[in-house]
XYZ file of C-alpha atoms in Angstrom:
598
model
C 127.111 -206.907 61.112
C 126.089 -208.579 57.885
C 128.905 -208.372 55.349
C 128.315 -208.368 51.624
C 131.328 -209.646 49.715
C 129.779 -209.504 46.271
C 126.677 -209.979 44.213
C 124.607 -212.919 45.366
C 123.244 -215.596 43.034
C 119.879 -213.941 42.515
C 121.485 -210.600 41.648
C 123.757 -212.249 39.097
C 120.810 -214.071 37.528
C 118.762 -210.867 37.393
C 121.672 -208.980 35.819
C 122.197 -211.726 33.209
C 118.485 -211.870 32.347
C 118.298 -208.086 32.038
C 121.329 -208.069 29.746
C 119.826 -210.782 27.530
C 116.523 -208.922 27.351
C 118.258 -205.684 26.347
C 120.373 -207.404 23.689
C 117.340 -209.309 22.408
C 115.320 -206.126 22.154
C 118.198 -204.418 20.358
C 118.433 -207.142 17.691
C 114.652 -207.330 17.334
C 114.233 -203.626 16.683
C 117.274 -203.523 14.389
C 115.767 -206.295 12.261
C 112.354 -204.644 12.317
C 113.935 -201.336 11.316
C 115.783 -202.970 8.414
C 112.608 -204.757 7.235
C 110.532 -201.590 7.513
C 113.200 -199.680 5.653
C 113.177 -202.154 2.742
C 109.392 -201.942 2.510
C 109.594 -198.159 2.689
C 112.182 -198.119 -0.093
C 109.929 -200.167 -2.374
C 107.020 -197.835 -1.699
C 109.154 -194.728 -2.247
C 110.549 -196.084 -5.514
C 107.032 -196.637 -6.838
C 105.928 -193.214 -5.617
C 108.976 -191.465 -7.097
C 108.485 -193.191 -10.440
C 104.842 -192.130 -10.527
C 105.738 -188.546 -9.499
C 108.299 -188.223 -12.279
C 105.795 -189.578 -14.778
C 103.061 -187.195 -13.595
C 105.413 -184.192 -13.637
C 106.618 -185.087 -17.130
C 103.048 -185.178 -18.388
C 102.193 -181.945 -16.568
C 105.118 -180.084 -18.112
C 104.454 -181.461 -21.599
C 108.039 -182.732 -21.619
C 108.375 -186.031 -23.474
C 110.729 -188.761 -22.309
C 114.226 -187.804 -23.502
C 116.457 -190.445 -25.095
C 119.834 -190.751 -23.386
C 121.629 -189.791 -26.589
C 120.043 -186.342 -26.625
C 121.198 -185.456 -23.113
C 124.430 -183.481 -23.158
C 126.934 -183.486 -20.282
C 129.690 -180.919 -19.820
C 132.581 -180.703 -17.349
C 134.279 -178.042 -15.250
C 137.494 -178.490 -13.305
C 139.893 -176.663 -11.015
C 142.657 -177.832 -8.696
C 140.163 -179.021 -6.034
C 137.018 -180.149 -7.864
C 135.972 -181.952 -11.021
C 132.330 -181.365 -11.957
C 129.923 -182.852 -14.462
C 126.706 -180.997 -15.367
C 123.894 -183.016 -16.898
C 121.493 -181.663 -19.500
C 118.507 -183.422 -17.905
C 117.520 -181.000 -15.172
C 120.661 -178.895 -15.727
C 122.060 -180.354 -12.507
C 125.454 -181.096 -11.079
C 125.501 -184.838 -11.664
C 129.058 -185.529 -10.510
C 131.330 -183.851 -7.972
C 134.751 -185.389 -7.422
C 137.291 -184.257 -4.807
C 140.598 -184.110 -6.694
C 142.891 -184.268 -3.661
C 141.188 -187.028 -1.663
C 140.459 -190.702 -2.137
C 137.617 -192.941 -0.935
C 138.017 -196.191 0.978
C 138.267 -199.422 -0.997
C 137.209 -202.501 0.981
C 139.020 -204.818 -1.443
C 142.430 -203.264 -0.840
C 141.683 -201.851 2.658
C 143.092 -198.528 1.477
C 141.864 -195.108 0.389
C 142.583 -195.571 -3.323
C 139.258 -194.957 -5.082
C 138.008 -191.662 -6.572
C 136.052 -189.756 -3.955
C 132.705 -188.523 -5.239
C 130.317 -186.394 -3.234
C 127.796 -186.717 -6.082
C 127.821 -189.320 -8.831
C 125.613 -191.605 -10.864
C 122.276 -189.909 -10.060
C 122.993 -189.821 -6.309
C 121.781 -186.202 -6.220
C 118.740 -184.553 -7.766
C 117.781 -180.930 -7.226
C 115.709 -178.278 -8.918
C 112.899 -175.743 -8.666
C 109.151 -176.033 -8.998
C 107.041 -173.176 -10.383
C 103.245 -173.070 -10.345
C 101.543 -171.930 -13.526
C 98.298 -169.989 -13.707
C 96.543 -172.982 -15.236
C 97.444 -175.143 -12.240
C 100.303 -177.071 -13.850
C 103.685 -177.375 -12.125
C 107.018 -176.866 -13.834
C 109.690 -179.076 -12.287
C 113.106 -178.156 -13.650
C 114.452 -181.608 -12.866
C 112.412 -182.936 -15.792
C 113.472 -180.286 -18.317
C 116.070 -180.758 -21.034
C 118.797 -178.101 -20.817
C 121.251 -177.195 -23.562
C 124.773 -176.319 -22.371
C 127.055 -173.524 -23.539
C 130.621 -173.447 -22.201
C 132.643 -170.259 -21.863
C 135.900 -170.774 -19.961
C 135.099 -171.710 -16.372
C 131.367 -170.912 -16.841
C 128.603 -173.144 -18.170
C 125.172 -171.772 -19.082
C 122.358 -174.339 -19.177
C 119.205 -173.204 -21.021
C 115.758 -174.824 -21.139
C 112.395 -173.708 -22.587
C 108.935 -174.630 -21.302
C 105.517 -173.205 -22.172
C 107.043 -170.084 -23.737
C 109.354 -169.310 -20.806
C 113.118 -169.667 -20.704
C 115.042 -170.927 -17.653
C 118.810 -170.584 -17.377
C 121.250 -172.092 -14.889
C 124.659 -170.401 -14.874
C 127.467 -172.332 -13.176
C 130.881 -170.767 -12.567
C 133.580 -172.810 -10.878
C 135.788 -170.648 -8.662
C 139.446 -171.259 -7.832
C 138.644 -173.187 -4.637
C 135.741 -175.326 -3.384
C 132.978 -172.947 -4.562
C 130.606 -173.152 -7.507
C 128.642 -169.983 -8.220
C 125.077 -170.898 -9.245
C 122.711 -168.310 -10.764
C 119.138 -168.934 -11.869
C 117.583 -166.612 -14.446
C 114.138 -166.747 -16.106
C 112.576 -164.900 -19.004
C 108.852 -165.029 -19.707
C 107.997 -166.783 -16.443
C 105.855 -163.817 -15.420
C 103.429 -164.553 -18.251
C 102.696 -168.096 -17.101
C 103.464 -168.088 -13.334
C 100.760 -167.651 -10.705
C 103.144 -165.413 -8.743
C 103.783 -167.761 -5.810
C 107.258 -168.488 -4.492
C 109.331 -171.241 -6.046
C 109.949 -174.528 -4.278
C 113.517 -175.792 -4.043
C 113.803 -179.582 -3.817
C 116.972 -181.581 -3.157
C 117.171 -185.368 -2.867
C 120.648 -186.544 -1.947
C 121.972 -190.058 -1.399
C 125.276 -189.792 0.482
C 127.918 -192.079 -1.003
C 130.129 -194.177 1.294
C 133.683 -192.842 1.434
C 135.085 -194.188 4.728
C 135.889 -197.437 6.460
C 133.249 -198.260 9.050
C 129.726 -197.876 7.688
C 127.985 -197.355 11.028
C 130.412 -194.680 12.179
C 130.100 -192.818 8.868
C 126.308 -192.976 9.106
C 126.375 -191.585 12.637
C 128.428 -188.623 11.429
C 126.179 -187.809 8.446
C 123.508 -185.196 9.137
C 121.770 -181.953 8.188
C 123.425 -178.729 9.377
C 122.051 -175.271 8.623
C 122.491 -171.584 9.465
C 119.746 -169.030 10.062
C 119.154 -165.563 11.581
C 121.510 -163.988 9.048
C 124.272 -166.505 9.827
C 123.856 -165.780 13.522
C 122.769 -169.277 14.589
C 123.349 -172.839 13.460
C 121.576 -176.087 14.187
C 121.731 -179.703 13.091
C 119.577 -182.779 12.747
C 121.214 -186.208 12.770
C 118.304 -188.579 13.242
C 114.742 -187.695 12.372
C 112.875 -185.061 10.417
C 113.822 -181.406 10.116
C 111.100 -178.762 10.209
C 111.941 -175.059 10.274
C 108.836 -173.022 9.426
C 109.670 -169.904 11.431
C 113.236 -169.131 10.336
C 115.012 -168.340 7.074
C 117.912 -170.658 6.309
C 121.014 -168.930 4.948
C 122.627 -172.189 3.963
C 121.918 -175.893 4.181
C 124.650 -178.522 4.465
C 124.586 -182.272 4.201
C 127.562 -183.232 6.329
C 129.465 -186.481 5.973
C 132.201 -187.698 8.286
C 134.964 -185.657 6.631
C 133.280 -183.785 3.778
C 130.249 -181.620 3.209
C 127.992 -180.378 0.409
C 126.465 -176.948 1.038
C 124.018 -174.785 -0.868
C 123.781 -171.135 0.123
C 120.956 -168.838 -0.947
C 121.548 -165.098 -1.047
C 117.893 -164.476 -0.063
C 117.454 -167.622 2.039
C 115.200 -170.676 2.183
C 111.874 -170.500 4.034
C 109.375 -173.184 5.150
C 112.167 -175.755 5.271
C 111.473 -179.432 5.810
C 113.860 -182.357 5.646
C 114.042 -186.081 6.145
C 116.818 -188.642 6.395
C 116.916 -192.430 6.350
C 119.674 -194.968 6.872
C 120.668 -197.289 4.030
C 121.737 -200.667 5.363
C 123.675 -201.964 2.335
C 125.123 -200.718 -0.922
C 127.207 -197.735 -1.964
C 124.878 -195.210 -0.309
C 124.908 -194.845 3.461
C 122.071 -192.378 4.033
C 119.256 -190.753 2.049
C 118.440 -187.070 2.561
C 115.516 -185.111 1.180
C 114.948 -181.382 1.573
C 112.283 -178.921 0.520
C 112.161 -175.145 0.972
C 110.832 -172.000 -0.680
C 112.693 -169.212 -2.456
C 111.100 -165.846 -3.193
C 110.188 -164.753 -6.693
C 110.795 -161.024 -7.036
C 109.516 -158.905 -9.916
C 107.533 -161.774 -11.448
C 110.748 -163.375 -12.690
C 112.944 -165.800 -10.787
C 116.406 -164.245 -10.651
C 118.273 -165.677 -7.697
C 121.904 -166.260 -6.772
C 123.170 -169.351 -4.987
C 126.553 -170.857 -4.170
C 127.471 -174.519 -3.923
C 130.354 -175.518 -1.643
C 131.949 -178.974 -1.752
C 134.588 -179.055 0.963
C 136.669 -181.192 3.272
C 135.932 -180.496 6.924
C 139.145 -178.657 7.697
C 138.438 -176.162 10.451
C 140.766 -173.461 9.079
C 139.237 -173.774 5.612
C 135.706 -173.647 7.020
C 136.504 -170.533 9.044
C 138.056 -168.779 6.053
C 134.638 -168.246 4.429
C 133.320 -166.349 7.473
C 129.872 -167.909 7.182
C 129.852 -170.073 10.339
C 130.829 -173.137 8.296
C 133.144 -174.241 11.115
C 130.005 -175.109 13.105
C 129.472 -177.976 10.656
C 132.414 -179.759 12.273
C 130.840 -181.619 15.241
C 133.400 -180.892 17.933
C 130.813 -180.760 20.709
C 128.779 -178.112 22.460
C 129.820 -175.677 25.157
C 132.933 -176.648 27.133
C 133.405 -179.879 25.132
C 133.695 -177.933 21.879
C 135.960 -175.410 23.595
C 138.312 -178.183 24.753
C 138.579 -179.485 21.184
C 138.883 -176.141 19.402
C 141.255 -174.464 21.830
C 143.225 -177.387 23.226
C 143.243 -180.668 21.303
C 143.261 -179.319 17.727
C 145.998 -176.780 18.447
C 148.065 -179.312 20.373
C 147.734 -181.866 17.565
C 148.712 -179.294 14.923
C 151.741 -178.210 16.955
C 153.022 -181.738 17.578
C 152.346 -182.963 14.029
C 154.267 -179.954 12.661
C 157.414 -181.575 14.095
C 157.122 -184.330 11.485
C 156.140 -187.012 13.987
C 153.949 -189.951 12.924
C 150.279 -189.482 13.837
C 150.274 -192.379 16.318
C 153.179 -190.889 18.247
C 151.508 -187.476 18.162
C 148.556 -189.064 19.981
C 151.020 -190.663 22.410
C 152.555 -187.265 23.217
C 149.101 -185.673 23.506
C 148.194 -188.273 26.117
C 151.338 -187.510 28.130
C 150.627 -183.766 28.019
C 147.072 -184.331 29.283
C 148.346 -186.575 32.084
C 150.932 -183.998 33.153
C 148.230 -181.336 33.330
C 145.950 -183.607 35.363
C 148.711 -185.071 37.560
C 148.082 -182.755 40.587
C 144.425 -183.756 40.574
C 145.305 -187.429 40.224
C 147.727 -187.127 43.154
C 144.988 -185.683 45.362
C 142.612 -188.411 44.238
C 145.042 -191.206 45.145
C 145.943 -189.499 48.405
C 142.247 -189.419 49.287
C 141.978 -193.120 48.438
C 144.915 -193.858 50.715
C 143.348 -191.851 53.552
C 140.060 -193.713 53.095
C 141.961 -196.980 53.300
C 143.697 -195.924 56.539
C 140.467 -194.958 58.326
C 138.516 -197.961 57.025
C 138.923 -199.866 60.351
C 137.325 -196.910 62.171
C 134.430 -196.874 59.694
C 133.893 -200.600 60.206
C 133.998 -200.054 63.970
C 131.251 -197.412 63.678
C 129.144 -199.751 61.541
C 129.530 -202.509 64.105
C 128.756 -200.183 67.022
C 125.607 -198.789 65.414
C 124.488 -201.864 63.503
C 121.240 -201.977 65.467
C 120.593 -198.236 65.103
C 118.720 -196.640 62.248
C 120.559 -195.905 58.997
C 120.422 -192.144 59.537
C 122.257 -192.367 62.851
C 124.868 -194.712 61.407
C 125.471 -192.337 58.506
C 125.855 -189.364 60.842
C 128.501 -191.149 62.886
C 130.314 -192.223 59.712
C 130.427 -188.632 58.491
C 131.739 -187.562 61.878
C 134.691 -189.956 61.484
C 135.494 -188.472 58.079
C 135.224 -184.935 59.433
C 137.513 -185.569 62.400
C 140.078 -187.261 60.160
C 140.054 -184.329 57.741
C 138.783 -186.449 54.858
C 136.505 -184.715 52.363
C 134.649 -187.374 50.393
C 133.459 -184.840 47.849
C 137.066 -184.183 46.843
C 137.058 -187.567 45.137
C 134.379 -186.351 42.727
C 136.469 -183.438 41.424
C 138.862 -185.459 39.210
C 135.934 -187.244 37.614
C 134.063 -184.006 36.945
C 137.125 -182.382 35.372
C 137.813 -185.361 33.138
C 134.238 -185.638 31.808
C 134.640 -182.796 29.238
C 137.965 -184.291 28.137
C 136.402 -187.746 27.848
C 133.572 -186.557 25.593
C 135.811 -184.161 23.657
C 138.000 -187.078 22.582
C 134.971 -188.990 21.309
C 134.341 -185.998 19.044
C 137.972 -185.314 18.161
C 139.241 -188.614 16.760
C 136.423 -189.550 14.334
C 136.272 -185.979 12.941
C 139.922 -184.911 12.682
C 140.576 -184.676 8.938
C 144.369 -184.663 9.403
C 144.146 -188.126 10.977
C 142.194 -189.546 8.030
C 144.218 -192.228 6.263
C 147.103 -191.992 8.740
C 148.351 -195.483 9.623
C 149.964 -196.680 12.833
C 150.947 -200.231 13.733
C 147.846 -202.411 13.311
C 145.632 -199.616 11.994
C 145.582 -198.432 8.376
C 143.471 -195.431 9.373
C 143.429 -193.919 12.860
C 139.934 -192.517 12.269
C 138.553 -196.045 11.683
C 138.836 -199.382 13.477
C 141.674 -201.825 12.878
C 140.522 -205.260 11.741
C 143.627 -207.422 11.591
C 141.587 -210.112 13.386
C 138.656 -210.890 11.080
C 135.825 -213.361 11.592
C 134.143 -215.355 8.807
C 130.786 -214.249 10.204
C 129.338 -211.355 12.188
C 129.095 -211.721 15.966
C 126.183 -209.882 17.629
C 127.224 -206.483 19.027
C 130.925 -207.154 18.298
C 130.735 -207.350 14.492
C 132.911 -209.253 12.018
C 136.279 -208.259 13.453
C 138.210 -207.736 16.683
C 140.196 -204.530 17.017
C 143.642 -205.094 18.528
C 143.800 -201.546 19.870
C 140.356 -201.956 21.476
C 141.400 -205.303 22.961
C 144.649 -203.838 24.358
C 142.745 -200.880 25.796
C 140.290 -203.233 27.514
C 143.156 -205.263 29.014
C 144.865 -202.263 30.627
C 141.494 -200.932 31.834
C 140.918 -204.252 33.622
C 144.384 -204.072 35.212
C 143.721 -200.507 36.318
C 140.343 -201.547 37.751
C 141.949 -204.389 39.713
C 144.523 -201.985 41.168
C 141.966 -199.349 42.192
C 139.079 -201.583 43.284
C 140.887 -202.368 46.531
C 140.487 -198.740 47.588
C 136.739 -198.839 47.065
C 134.803 -198.761 50.301
C 132.650 -201.774 51.122
C 128.898 -201.328 51.661
C 128.196 -199.759 55.030
C 124.521 -200.621 55.262
C 122.847 -203.986 55.486
C 121.448 -205.210 52.185
C 123.496 -202.845 50.022
C 125.195 -204.720 47.131
C 128.929 -204.667 46.636
C 129.628 -202.648 43.494
C 133.114 -204.051 42.923
C 132.021 -206.858 40.541
C 130.183 -204.298 38.400
C 133.409 -202.303 38.052
C 134.927 -205.195 36.110
C 131.971 -205.387 33.749
C 132.477 -201.837 32.459
C 135.860 -202.426 30.715
C 134.465 -205.548 29.041
C 131.374 -203.738 27.752
C 133.649 -200.900 26.634
C 135.344 -203.386 24.291
C 132.115 -203.803 22.314
C 131.890 -200.035 21.915
C 135.530 -199.364 21.011
C 135.705 -202.286 18.592
C 134.053 -200.268 15.802
C 135.250 -196.816 16.829
C 138.315 -194.885 15.674
C 141.489 -196.810 16.471
C 143.125 -193.513 17.446
C 140.645 -193.263 20.305
C 141.489 -196.787 21.529
C 145.207 -196.039 21.231
C 144.782 -192.862 23.291
C 142.940 -194.673 26.089
C 145.432 -197.546 26.014
C 148.270 -195.064 26.609
C 146.190 -193.108 29.124
C 145.351 -196.140 31.269
C 148.915 -197.465 31.028
C 150.158 -194.133 32.376
C 147.499 -194.315 35.115
C 148.891 -197.693 36.195
C 152.443 -196.319 36.286
C 151.294 -193.268 38.274
C 149.519 -195.482 40.826
C 152.634 -197.601 41.290
C 154.851 -194.534 41.678
C 152.493 -192.810 44.109
C 151.952 -195.962 46.139
C 155.601 -197.024 46.386
C 157.571 -193.774 46.343
C 155.327 -190.813 47.149
C 152.564 -191.760 49.588
C 153.465 -193.352 52.921
C 150.516 -194.882 54.776
C 152.252 -194.441 58.116
C 152.669 -190.733 57.512
C 149.094 -190.480 56.328
C 147.923 -192.253 59.484
C 149.961 -189.816 61.614
C 148.473 -186.899 59.673
C 144.947 -188.192 60.295
C 145.624 -188.550 64.013
C 146.960 -184.984 64.071
C 143.861 -183.785 62.218
C 141.653 -185.272 64.924
C 143.239 -183.037 67.562
C 142.699 -179.862 65.556
C 139.497 -177.838 65.866
C 137.303 -178.438 62.827
C 135.749 -175.666 60.833
C 132.544 -176.980 59.350
C 132.061 -176.001 55.710
C 128.790 -174.643 54.352
C 128.010 -177.832 52.435
C 128.883 -180.058 55.384
C 126.774 -177.902 57.681
C 123.835 -178.084 55.296
C 124.149 -181.864 55.019
C 124.361 -182.243 58.815
C 121.304 -180.036 59.349
C 119.340 -181.965 56.720
C 120.222 -185.286 58.345
C 119.367 -183.976 61.818
C 116.030 -182.681 60.529
C 115.279 -185.997 58.851
C 116.242 -187.843 62.034
C 113.953 -185.610 64.098
C 111.058 -186.238 61.712
C 111.682 -189.962 61.926
C 111.697 -189.759 65.747
C 108.366 -187.858 65.758
C 106.780 -190.401 63.392
C 107.865 -193.265 65.641
C 106.492 -191.407 68.686
C 103.138 -190.907 66.928
C 102.949 -194.592 66.087
C 103.576 -195.506 69.735
C 100.900 -193.042 70.919
C 98.334 -194.568 68.529
C 99.016 -197.970 70.013
């Protein structure tokens, strides 16, 4: 029998070449994307400048000197707002109880703005009977303050447009639009709502924050929600109840009481600077009774799941905890367990440590069965090798049938080894959603990490290394080390190839932890800490099971006893046997036909 002890030279060369090609393609397209983006930005800036100029001329609104533009402020315990006279827009929104990340101090010690310094521009467009377009973003509004309410008033072509802002006692800003005299000049078509929004960086880890910034919206009378995190949004057939631009831990939402129709949106990454992503949205709002009298609400909120639920508008769906069972695991299990443990006054890092232990205790019966199966496979390996040697000259189908017969007689169910992996998949993906989106972990430090929702970068490089970046995360490095140790301890139980020419997969098992380092290096350090603890516990469990719980001699005796017992063939095993027998019969008939033709 030909034995394959590893990847041969050609396979290693092919794997290395393929890896280089993939990395090369990745860098090439990243550079092309950055170059295309810069060119696109230049084009858009020229186009936007021309559009503003054209709209200003259309509306007969002259250029307004900065000194004539009035700005007023509103404030409550949660928000500080600035409303600008040009366009009557919210020009600044600051979160009073949160701070933004400062790269110079490596701390969250800067004011956290969701809107600031012209990062947001929104307004309405009305079509006149003479074909001109009124764009409220170009109009000069005059403010009037009355307590917690500001009324912004502008006049154009004999019509009056008012924006009425009222700051509530939480994260809401009531926004009413009222017109007078619009009926005399409007062509009667619906108004267009336009919102251009440049999301400002607030977190450590630009790429991670970009990945968690996206459109989210509700429709069907708050019955359904959807999101778009990459390309263009186009919703022509539904009415949006609210539209949110979600950041990693905060969100800006505009809700329309009558809804937005014919919605389109676009988003683009920003590679450098204070903005991380550019969003643009356009939708229509009905004009009823010839005048535009509509009610809206702005929400500027942290992504706290209890707060989001309190509004009863499906805002909790903005928090990306995962779909289906993955979201269920986070909402029902991980969030509640974290809240319970953190209520004891324990540091966040040790809360994660205890969470890991709880998960391992719950999964321990499954892990025991998995390791017992591995031990049984190891015991019967000589019999498997004997079958391979005996039927080395037979066809692969026959050899596989005899191998399965050995497993069946020994009472070994190979499929049982898949169960632990299947059960842990939802947990695995749930954690990738939990740690970067858990607001309570934001800014919580632990050992090497200043923020468990971002990477730790104690080890910094003077330059950026491809794929790895400009730092090396200690938590990611420690996690990779224990994953390699765990792989070494479990690789011995992996069955060798049973068919000639099949490669040995063991060397590839060692590649996975190393590649995982490149991924974890820029992810939340809390995630790396969790998997470091998890794999360390796995190593301890293996040692305990191997040295104190499982006895190979007893397992061997159990297997021999199983062979003497009558076997009840399961439905799946019966189906597999029948399929193999049918395939073997077809192969025999094909060989017979070939002989007859000769």
